[in-house]
Coordinates of C-alpha atoms and ligand atoms in Angstrom, one line a residue:
M1 CA 146.5 142.0 147.7
T2 CA 148.5 142.0 144.5
A3 CA 147.0 143.9 141.5
F4 CA 146.5 140.6 139.7
R5 CA 144.6 139.1 142.6
Q6 CA 142.5 142.2 142.9
S7 CA 141.6 142.1 139.2
L8 CA 140.7 138.4 139.4
V9 CA 138.4 139.1 142.4
E10 CA 136.9 142.1 140.6
Y11 CA 136.1 140.0 137.5
H12 CA 134.7 137.2 139.6
E13 CA 132.4 139.5 141.6
R14 CA 131.3 141.5 138.6
S15 CA 130.6 138.5 136.5
K16 CA 128.2 137.1 139.1
H17 CA 124.5 136.9 138.3
R18 CA 122.6 138.5 141.2
V19 CA 118.8 138.3 141.9
N20 CA 118.4 142.0 141.2
H21 CA 120.9 142.4 138.3
Y22 CA 122.6 140.1 135.9
A23 CA 126.3 140.3 135.0
P24 CA 127.0 142.9 132.2
G25 CA 125.8 141.4 128.9
P26 CA 125.0 142.8 125.4
G27 CA 121.3 143.4 126.2
E28 CA 119.7 142.6 122.9
L29 CA 121.3 140.1 120.6
D30 CA 122.7 141.5 117.4
W31 CA 121.7 138.9 114.9
A32 CA 123.7 140.6 112.1
T33 CA 126.9 139.7 113.9
Q34 CA 126.0 136.2 115.1
P35 CA 129.3 134.2 114.9
N36 CA 129.7 131.4 112.5
P37 CA 129.9 128.3 114.6
F38 CA 132.7 126.7 112.5
R39 CA 136.3 127.9 112.2
E40 CA 138.0 127.0 109.0
F41 CA 141.5 127.6 107.7
R42 CA 140.9 128.4 104.1
G43 CA 143.5 127.2 101.7
A44 CA 144.8 124.5 104.1
P45 CA 145.0 120.9 102.7
Q46 CA 142.1 118.9 103.9
I47 CA 142.3 115.3 105.1
G48 CA 138.8 113.7 105.2
L49 CA 138.3 111.4 108.2
P50 CA 136.3 108.1 108.0
L51 CA 133.2 107.8 110.1
A52 CA 134.3 104.8 111.9
A53 CA 132.9 105.2 115.4
D54 CA 130.3 102.5 114.9
T55 CA 133.0 99.9 114.6
L56 CA 134.1 100.6 118.2
A57 CA 132.7 97.9 120.5
T58 CA 133.9 99.3 123.9
R59 CA 131.2 99.4 126.5
Y60 CA 130.6 102.6 128.4
N61 CA 130.5 100.7 131.7
D62 CA 134.1 99.4 131.1
V63 CA 135.3 102.9 130.3
R64 CA 133.8 104.5 133.5
R65 CA 135.3 101.7 135.6
G66 CA 138.8 102.1 134.0
N67 CA 138.8 98.7 132.3
L68 CA 140.3 100.0 129.0
P69 CA 140.6 97.8 125.9
P70 CA 144.1 97.0 124.6
P71 CA 145.5 100.2 123.0
R72 CA 144.7 100.7 119.4
A73 CA 147.3 101.7 116.8
F74 CA 147.7 105.5 116.3
D75 CA 146.5 105.7 112.7
L76 CA 144.1 107.8 110.7
R77 CA 141.1 105.6 111.4
N78 CA 141.5 105.6 115.1
I79 CA 142.3 109.3 115.3
A80 CA 139.1 109.8 113.3
I81 CA 137.2 107.9 116.0
L82 CA 138.9 110.0 118.7
F83 CA 137.6 113.2 117.2
E84 CA 134.2 111.9 116.1
L85 CA 133.3 110.8 119.6
S86 CA 134.7 113.9 121.4
L87 CA 134.4 117.1 119.4
G88 CA 132.4 115.7 116.4
L89 CA 128.8 116.5 115.5
S90 CA 126.2 114.3 117.2
A91 CA 123.1 115.5 115.3
W92 CA 121.5 118.4 113.4
K93 CA 118.4 119.9 114.9
S94 CA 115.8 121.8 112.9
Y95 CA 112.8 124.0 113.6
G96 CA 111.1 125.6 110.6
A97 CA 113.8 127.0 108.4
N98 CA 116.5 127.0 111.2
R99 CA 119.1 124.2 111.4
W100 CA 121.8 123.9 113.9
A101 CA 124.4 121.3 114.8
L102 CA 124.9 119.6 118.2
R103 CA 128.2 118.1 119.2
C104 CA 129.4 115.4 121.5
N105 CA 130.8 118.1 123.7
P106 CA 128.2 120.5 125.2
S107 CA 128.5 124.2 125.1
S108 CA 126.8 127.1 126.9
G109 CA 124.1 128.4 124.5
N110 CA 125.4 125.9 121.9
L111 CA 127.9 128.6 120.8
H112 CA 131.0 126.3 120.9
P113 CA 133.9 128.5 121.6
T114 CA 136.2 125.5 121.8
E115 CA 138.5 124.5 118.8
G116 CA 140.4 121.2 118.6
Y117 CA 143.9 120.5 117.2
L118 CA 146.0 117.4 116.5
L119 CA 149.8 117.4 116.6
C120 CA 151.4 114.2 115.4
R121 CA 154.5 112.6 114.0
P122 CA 154.1 110.5 110.8
L123 CA 151.2 108.1 111.3
A124 CA 149.6 105.6 108.9
G125 CA 147.5 107.9 106.7
L126 CA 148.8 111.2 108.2
S127 CA 152.0 113.1 107.7
A128 CA 153.8 114.8 110.6
G129 CA 152.3 118.2 111.5
V130 CA 149.7 120.4 113.1
Y131 CA 146.1 119.9 112.2
H132 CA 142.8 121.7 113.0
Y133 CA 139.7 119.6 113.4
L134 CA 136.7 120.9 111.4
S135 CA 133.7 119.2 113.1
R136 CA 131.2 120.3 110.5
D137 CA 132.8 118.1 107.8
H138 CA 134.7 115.7 110.1
L139 CA 138.0 116.5 108.5
L140 CA 141.5 117.7 109.5
E141 CA 142.9 120.9 108.0
Q142 CA 146.7 120.7 107.8
R143 CA 148.0 123.9 109.4
A144 CA 151.7 122.9 109.3
A145 CA 153.8 120.3 107.7
V146 CA 156.9 119.5 109.7
N147 CA 159.9 117.7 108.3
D148 CA 162.5 118.5 111.0
P149 CA 163.4 115.3 112.8
R150 CA 163.2 117.1 116.2
W151 CA 159.4 117.2 115.8
S152 CA 159.1 113.4 115.8
E153 CA 161.9 113.0 118.4
G154 CA 159.7 115.3 120.7
F155 CA 157.1 112.6 120.7
S156 CA 159.2 110.3 122.9
G157 CA 156.2 108.0 123.6
N158 CA 153.6 106.4 121.4
G159 CA 150.8 108.9 121.0
V160 CA 149.6 112.3 119.8
L161 CA 148.9 115.7 121.3
V162 CA 145.4 117.2 121.2
G163 CA 145.3 121.0 121.6
I164 CA 142.4 123.0 122.8
S165 CA 141.7 126.7 122.2
S166 CA 138.8 129.1 122.8
I167 CA 137.3 131.8 120.7
Y168 CA 135.9 134.1 123.4
W169 CA 133.9 136.2 121.0
R170 CA 131.6 133.3 120.2
E171 CA 130.3 133.3 123.8
A172 CA 130.7 137.0 124.4
W173 CA 128.4 137.8 121.5
K174 CA 125.5 136.4 123.6
Y175 CA 126.7 136.4 127.2
G176 CA 129.1 139.4 127.5
M177 CA 131.3 139.5 130.6
R178 CA 130.3 136.1 132.0
A179 CA 131.1 134.4 128.7
W180 CA 134.7 133.9 129.7
R181 CA 133.6 131.6 132.5
Y182 CA 131.5 129.6 130.0
C183 CA 134.5 129.2 127.7
Q184 CA 136.4 127.7 130.6
H185 CA 133.6 125.3 131.4
D186 CA 133.4 124.3 127.8
C187 CA 137.1 123.6 127.8
G188 CA 136.7 121.3 130.8
H189 CA 133.9 119.5 128.9
A190 CA 136.2 119.1 125.9
I191 CA 139.0 117.8 128.0
A192 CA 136.7 115.2 129.4
A193 CA 135.2 114.3 126.1
V194 CA 138.7 113.7 124.6
S195 CA 139.7 111.6 127.7
Y196 CA 136.7 109.4 127.5
A197 CA 137.0 108.8 123.7
A198 CA 140.7 108.1 124.0
A199 CA 140.0 105.6 126.8
A200 CA 137.5 103.8 124.6
L201 CA 140.4 103.3 122.2
G202 CA 142.7 102.1 125.0
W203 CA 144.6 105.3 125.3
Q204 CA 145.5 107.4 128.4
T205 CA 145.1 111.2 128.5
R206 CA 147.2 113.6 130.5
L207 CA 146.9 117.4 130.6
I208 CA 150.4 118.9 130.2
C209 CA 150.0 121.1 133.1
S210 CA 153.5 122.6 132.9
A211 CA 153.0 124.1 129.4
A212 CA 153.1 127.9 129.2
D213 CA 150.3 129.7 127.2
E214 CA 153.0 130.9 124.7
A215 CA 154.1 127.3 124.1
V216 CA 150.5 126.1 123.5
A217 CA 149.9 129.1 121.2
G218 CA 153.1 128.5 119.3
L219 CA 152.5 124.8 118.8
L220 CA 148.9 125.3 117.6
G221 CA 149.9 128.2 115.4
L222 CA 147.5 130.6 117.3
D223 CA 150.2 133.3 117.5
R224 CA 150.6 133.5 113.7
S225 CA 148.9 136.9 113.2
E226 CA 149.5 136.7 109.5
D227 CA 147.1 133.7 109.3
F228 CA 144.4 135.4 111.4
G229 CA 144.2 138.9 110.0
F230 CA 140.8 140.3 111.1
A231 CA 139.6 136.8 112.1
E232 CA 138.8 136.3 115.8
A233 CA 141.7 135.3 117.9
E234 CA 141.9 131.9 119.6
A235 CA 143.1 131.8 123.2
P236 CA 145.5 128.9 124.0
D237 CA 143.9 126.6 126.6
A238 CA 145.3 123.2 126.9
L239 CA 147.6 120.5 125.5
L240 CA 146.6 116.9 126.1
W241 CA 149.0 114.0 125.7
V242 CA 147.0 111.1 124.4
G243 CA 149.2 108.0 124.4
D244 CA 149.6 104.4 125.5
S245 CA 152.5 105.3 127.8
D246 CA 153.3 108.0 130.4
V247 CA 156.3 109.5 128.5
P248 CA 155.6 113.2 128.2
P249 CA 156.5 114.9 124.9
D250 CA 159.4 117.3 124.7
L251 CA 157.6 120.5 123.8
E252 CA 160.7 122.7 123.5
R253 CA 162.1 120.3 120.9
M254 CA 158.9 120.3 119.0
R255 CA 158.7 124.1 119.1
A256 CA 162.2 124.4 117.7
A257 CA 161.2 122.0 114.9
L258 CA 158.3 124.3 114.0
N259 CA 160.7 127.1 113.0
K260 CA 161.2 125.4 109.7
A261 CA 157.6 124.2 109.2
R262 CA 155.5 125.2 106.3
W263 CA 152.2 126.7 107.4
Y264 CA 148.9 126.6 105.4
G265 CA 145.5 128.3 105.5
R266 CA 144.0 131.6 106.8
A267 CA 141.4 131.7 109.5
N268 CA 137.8 132.6 108.5
Q269 CA 136.3 135.7 110.1
L270 CA 133.3 134.5 112.2
S271 CA 131.4 137.8 112.6
S272 CA 131.3 141.0 110.5
G273 CA 131.5 143.2 113.7
H274 CA 132.6 142.7 117.3
V275 CA 132.0 144.2 120.7
Q276 CA 135.2 144.5 122.8
W277 CA 134.7 143.2 126.3
Q278 CA 137.5 144.8 128.3
D279 CA 136.7 142.6 131.3
I280 CA 137.3 139.5 129.2
D281 CA 140.6 141.0 127.9
S282 CA 141.6 141.7 131.5
I283 CA 140.7 138.3 133.0
H284 CA 142.5 136.7 130.1
R285 CA 145.7 138.7 130.9
V286 CA 145.4 138.1 134.7
T287 CA 145.0 134.3 134.3
H288 CA 147.9 134.0 131.9
K289 CA 150.0 130.9 132.5
S290 CA 153.8 130.8 132.4
L291 CA 155.9 127.7 132.4
T292 CA 155.4 125.7 135.6
R293 CA 156.6 122.5 137.0
E294 CA 154.6 119.4 136.2
P295 CA 152.8 118.5 139.4
A296 CA 153.6 115.1 141.0
P297 CA 150.6 112.8 140.4
P298 CA 148.5 112.8 143.5
D299 CA 148.3 109.7 145.5
R300 CA 144.9 108.4 144.6
G301 CA 143.8 105.3 146.3
Q302 CA 141.8 102.6 144.5
R303 CA 138.2 103.6 144.4
T304 CA 135.4 101.0 144.7
P305 CA 134.3 100.5 141.1
P306 CA 130.8 102.0 140.5
A307 CA 127.9 99.7 140.2
P308 CA 126.8 99.1 136.5
P309 CA 124.4 101.7 135.1
A310 CA 120.8 100.8 134.3
L311 CA 121.6 100.7 130.5
D312 CA 124.5 98.7 129.2
L313 CA 125.3 100.7 126.1
D314 CA 128.4 101.0 124.0
F315 CA 130.5 104.1 124.5
A316 CA 130.0 105.4 121.0
R317 CA 126.2 105.4 121.5
I318 CA 126.4 107.2 124.9
A319 CA 128.9 109.8 123.5
R320 CA 126.6 110.6 120.6
Q321 CA 123.2 110.5 122.4
R322 CA 124.4 112.9 125.2
R323 CA 122.0 115.9 125.2
S324 CA 121.0 118.7 127.5
A325 CA 117.4 118.4 128.8
V326 CA 115.5 121.6 128.2
N327 CA 112.6 120.6 130.6
F328 CA 112.2 117.9 133.2
D329 CA 108.9 116.2 134.0
G330 CA 109.0 116.9 137.8
T331 CA 108.1 113.3 138.6
T332 CA 110.9 110.9 137.6
H333 CA 112.9 109.4 140.4
I334 CA 116.2 107.6 140.4
T335 CA 117.3 105.0 142.9
A336 CA 119.7 105.7 145.6
A337 CA 122.0 103.0 144.2
A338 CA 122.1 104.7 140.8
F339 CA 122.7 108.1 142.5
F340 CA 125.6 106.7 144.6
A341 CA 127.2 105.0 141.5
M342 CA 127.1 108.4 139.7
L343 CA 128.8 110.1 142.6
E344 CA 131.4 107.3 142.7
C345 CA 132.3 108.3 139.1
L346 CA 133.1 111.8 140.3
I347 CA 135.9 110.6 142.6
A348 CA 139.2 111.0 140.8
Q349 CA 141.2 107.9 139.7
R350 CA 144.6 108.1 138.1
D351 CA 144.0 105.9 135.0
T352 CA 140.2 106.2 134.7
P353 CA 138.7 108.8 132.4
P354 CA 138.1 111.6 132.6
W355 CA 140.2 112.0 135.8
N356 CA 143.3 110.6 134.1
A357 CA 143.6 113.9 132.4
L358 CA 144.2 115.9 135.6
A359 CA 147.2 115.4 137.8
S360 CA 146.2 118.0 140.4
P361 CA 144.3 117.0 143.5
A362 CA 140.5 117.5 143.6
L363 CA 139.6 121.1 144.3
V364 CA 135.9 121.1 143.5
H365 CA 133.2 119.5 145.6
P366 CA 129.5 119.2 144.6
A367 CA 126.8 120.5 147.0
L368 CA 123.7 118.6 146.1
L369 CA 120.1 119.6 146.4
V370 CA 118.3 116.3 146.3
H371 CA 114.6 116.2 145.4
R372 CA 113.7 112.8 143.9
V373 CA 116.1 110.0 144.8
D374 CA 114.3 106.9 146.1
G375 CA 115.6 105.9 149.5
L376 CA 117.3 109.2 150.2
E377 CA 115.8 111.9 152.3
P378 CA 115.3 115.2 150.2
G379 CA 117.7 117.9 151.3
L380 CA 121.2 119.2 151.1
Y381 CA 124.2 116.9 150.7
L382 CA 127.9 117.4 150.1
L383 CA 130.2 115.1 148.2
L384 CA 133.7 115.9 149.6
R385 CA 135.9 114.7 146.8
N386 CA 139.0 115.4 148.8
P387 CA 138.4 114.3 152.4
A388 CA 141.4 116.3 153.5
F389 CA 139.2 119.4 153.3
L390 CA 136.5 118.3 155.8
S391 CA 137.4 120.6 158.7
R392 CA 138.0 123.6 156.4
M393 CA 134.7 123.0 154.7
K394 CA 132.9 122.7 158.0
Q395 CA 134.4 125.9 159.2
S396 CA 133.3 127.8 156.1
M397 CA 129.6 126.8 156.3
R398 CA 126.7 127.1 158.7
P399 CA 127.5 125.7 162.1
E400 CA 124.1 124.0 162.2
W401 CA 124.7 121.6 159.4
L402 CA 124.4 117.9 160.4
W403 CA 127.5 116.5 158.6
Q404 CA 125.9 113.1 158.8
K405 CA 127.7 110.4 156.7
A406 CA 125.3 109.2 154.0
G407 CA 125.5 106.4 151.4
P408 CA 128.0 103.6 151.2
A409 CA 130.9 103.7 153.7
H410 CA 133.5 104.4 151.0
L411 CA 131.6 107.4 149.5
P412 CA 132.6 110.8 151.1
L413 CA 129.0 111.9 151.0
Y414 CA 127.5 114.0 153.9
F415 CA 123.9 114.9 154.7
L416 CA 123.7 118.5 155.9
L417 CA 120.0 119.4 156.0
P418 CA 116.7 117.6 155.5
Y419 CA 114.5 119.9 153.5
D420 CA 112.4 120.3 150.4
L421 CA 114.8 122.5 148.4
R422 CA 112.9 122.6 145.0
D423 CA 112.0 126.2 145.2
V424 CA 115.5 127.2 146.4
A425 CA 117.0 125.2 143.5
K426 CA 114.9 126.9 141.0
L427 CA 115.7 130.3 142.4
I428 CA 119.4 129.6 142.4
C429 CA 119.3 128.4 138.8
C430 CA 118.1 131.9 137.7
H431 CA 114.5 130.9 138.1
Q432 CA 114.9 128.0 135.6
D433 CA 112.3 125.3 136.2
I434 CA 114.8 122.5 135.6
G435 CA 116.3 123.3 139.0
A436 CA 113.1 122.2 140.8
D437 CA 111.8 119.6 138.4
S438 CA 115.0 117.5 138.4
C439 CA 115.9 114.5 140.6
F440 CA 118.7 116.6 141.9
A441 CA 120.5 119.9 141.3
L442 CA 124.0 120.8 142.4
G443 CA 126.5 123.6 142.7
M444 CA 130.2 123.0 142.4
L445 CA 132.2 124.5 145.3
A446 CA 135.7 125.3 144.2
Q447 CA 138.6 126.0 146.5
F448 CA 138.9 129.6 145.4
D449 CA 142.1 130.6 147.2
A450 CA 144.0 128.2 144.9
A451 CA 143.1 130.8 142.2
L452 CA 144.0 133.8 144.4
N453 CA 147.4 132.3 145.1
E454 CA 148.1 131.4 141.4
P455 CA 145.6 133.2 139.1
W456 CA 146.0 130.8 136.2
R457 CA 144.4 128.2 138.4
Y458 CA 141.1 130.1 138.1
R459 CA 140.9 128.6 134.6
H460 CA 141.7 125.2 135.9
L461 CA 139.0 125.4 138.6
F462 CA 136.4 125.9 135.8
W463 CA 137.9 123.1 133.8
E464 CA 137.6 120.8 136.8
C465 CA 133.9 121.8 137.0
G466 CA 133.4 121.1 133.3
I467 CA 135.0 117.7 133.7
L468 CA 132.6 116.9 136.6
G469 CA 129.7 118.1 134.5
H470 CA 130.7 115.8 131.7
V471 CA 130.8 112.8 133.9
L472 CA 127.2 113.7 135.0
Y473 CA 126.1 114.1 131.4
L474 CA 127.3 110.6 130.4
E475 CA 126.1 109.0 133.7
A476 CA 122.6 110.5 133.2
E477 CA 122.4 108.9 129.7
A478 CA 123.5 105.5 131.0
A479 CA 120.9 105.8 133.8
G480 CA 118.1 106.5 131.4
V481 CA 117.6 110.1 132.4
R482 CA 119.2 113.3 131.2
S483 CA 121.3 116.2 132.5
T484 CA 121.8 119.9 131.9
G485 CA 124.8 122.1 132.7
I486 CA 123.7 125.4 134.3
G487 CA 125.9 128.4 133.7
C488 CA 123.1 130.8 134.6
F489 CA 122.9 130.7 138.4
F490 CA 122.8 133.3 141.2
D491 CA 126.2 132.7 142.7
D492 CA 125.7 134.4 146.1
E493 CA 122.3 132.8 146.6
M494 CA 124.1 129.4 146.6
H495 CA 126.7 130.8 149.0
A496 CA 124.0 132.2 151.3
L497 CA 122.2 128.8 151.4
L498 CA 125.4 127.1 152.5
G499 CA 126.4 129.9 154.8
I500 CA 129.6 130.7 152.9
E501 CA 130.5 134.3 153.6
D502 CA 134.0 134.8 152.2
H503 CA 136.0 133.7 149.1
S504 CA 137.3 130.4 150.6
W505 CA 134.8 128.4 148.5
Q506 CA 132.9 129.7 145.5
S507 CA 130.3 127.9 143.4
L508 CA 131.5 127.9 139.8
Y509 CA 129.1 125.7 137.9
H510 CA 125.7 124.2 138.5
F511 CA 124.0 121.0 137.1
T512 CA 120.7 119.3 137.1
M513 CA 119.6 115.7 136.3
G514 CA 116.0 114.3 135.8
G515 CA 113.5 112.8 133.5
A516 CA 113.7 114.8 130.2
V517 CA 110.6 116.2 128.4
D518 CA 111.6 116.6 124.7
D519 CA 110.5 119.6 122.6
R520 CA 108.4 117.8 120.0
R521 CA 108.5 120.8 117.6
L522 CA 112.2 120.0 116.8
S523 CA 113.3 117.5 114.2
T524 CA 116.5 115.6 114.5
L525 CA 118.8 114.8 111.5
P526 CA 121.9 112.6 111.4
P527 CA 125.2 114.4 112.1
Y528 CA 126.9 113.5 108.8
E529 CA 124.7 113.0 105.8
F530 CA 127.5 111.7 103.6
Q531 CA 128.8 108.2 104.1
P532 CA 132.4 107.2 103.5
Ligands
FMN1 C1 128.9 125.7 130.5 C2 127.4 125.4 130.2 C3 126.4 126.2 130.7 C4 125.1 125.9 130.4 N1 124.1 126.6 130.9 C5 122.8 126.3 130.7 C6 121.7 126.9 131.4 O1 121.9 127.8 132.3 N2 120.4 126.6 131.1 C7 120.2 125.6 130.1 O2 119.0 125.3 129.9 N3 121.2 125.0 129.5 C8 122.4 125.3 129.7 N4 123.5 124.6 129.1 C9 123.2 123.6 128.1 C10 123.5 124.1 126.7 O3 122.5 125.0 126.3 C11 123.6 122.9 125.7 O4 124.8 122.3 126.0 C12 123.7 123.4 124.3 O5 122.5 123.9 123.9 C13 124.0 122.2 123.4 O6 123.1 121.2 123.5 P1 123.5 119.7 123.9 O7 124.1 119.8 125.3 O8 122.2 119.0 123.9 O9 124.5 119.2 122.9 C14 124.8 124.8 129.5 C15 125.8 124.1 128.9 C16 127.1 124.3 129.3 C17 128.2 123.5 128.7

């Protein structure tokens, strides 16, 4: 085993939560160093964005079926809608004297390590450059002004780039070693959130898979140590091409143009003190990504469009009302038809969000612990998102599983075991009641050897999990129920249930869905009090 592979396996094993001990964390929370949830670049010119999402009439059902509206113009107003409905605030919550913001994108512990950037050529209302999105105030901070013509030439098609980075410290402050995993999940959620919002504007989203980390850092200005000083570093994650055509941008040309750019602003420091998590530094190094070739888009057949959800809501409403349930009632059922429609949305389609963002073949498959789905026997099911893996999956799991085809013929869903798994689901979710009180819980089985062969893919496996989770969040809202991402789970308890004994498949993220019970002690305030 190469040293890199070994370090990756070590991180993976040591960051597992186990029934008898949790992954290394900070112990008690140090409230004095609680990170500021908002990154700002002080001194950078600010461009206020209009709150225009309410003018968007696109229905959620059309977006999830891939029926996109005609592409809108790339101008300030539409860029504002893109950010408002993906990384923007969705509400403020308050309890006593405490007030905290929620966003359209979820985040483990609501810590929001993810930062968003915009790179554009001159657009109506925006000059060419690099911008950081400050969700608190719904504005863009101009990090770089670029006049070199190579910048605009780099955007060969009609569109913009959205950049994503992570501030690991924000999560590590609370979760220690396992925090790096959560940052990756959150990145996946952010990719999906951007892809959905872009689709509601008629735009396609493609992850630029070939980009090296250095290229992403250079284009977003994350490598400008003079602008960061003692402020927490941002790790380069992803560049998304958001456009109305498939012409990829020429990143090299754009980077060359940045040599003559004028940069503005200094990053704010989020905490007065930090704890260095060596394991996070190590997994960051191990999963470094160099320049690769863009993968050929997989041959994805036409999927059967999912049945309409129970509620026919507009996309803007669904994006902003998405919430995590804190408790489930333990009684709500969903219908088998609604359940199958949700699963259909998890099957990748080239031009349908959020799967349009990923060119790689599906490597993650949900194993479902079904408790309360009318017309479906409670028990263990598997949705094999890539049917090519059927025999490998069978070999890796208990020989006694039924592998009985379930649901509509076109849905690659298999029934493995009839059983009441409520107690098991609760145990696997680190004893959280929402595992048992849900309609169903699930673990996402990732083809782990993809990461062992190319360590940077470890990040992408978590992203794929986050994307799957985001589909479930939105589908739950449209079905009149609610979801919750579960980062706290006992990894090897899930593997033991399934009979997985090696690293061929590893469960990287869990999820639950059910009838939510709200915490009535909390008040909800609108996301942006000012009106344009
Ligand atoms: C990667 C990830 C892991 C999470 N893990 C848990 C969990 O184990 N238990 C839980 O109750 N909520 C969990 N959540 C939900 C977050 O606490 C929630 O997203 C956050 O508080 C923000 O609230 P919102 O989703 O309603 O916007 C998780 C969310 C994400 C994205």
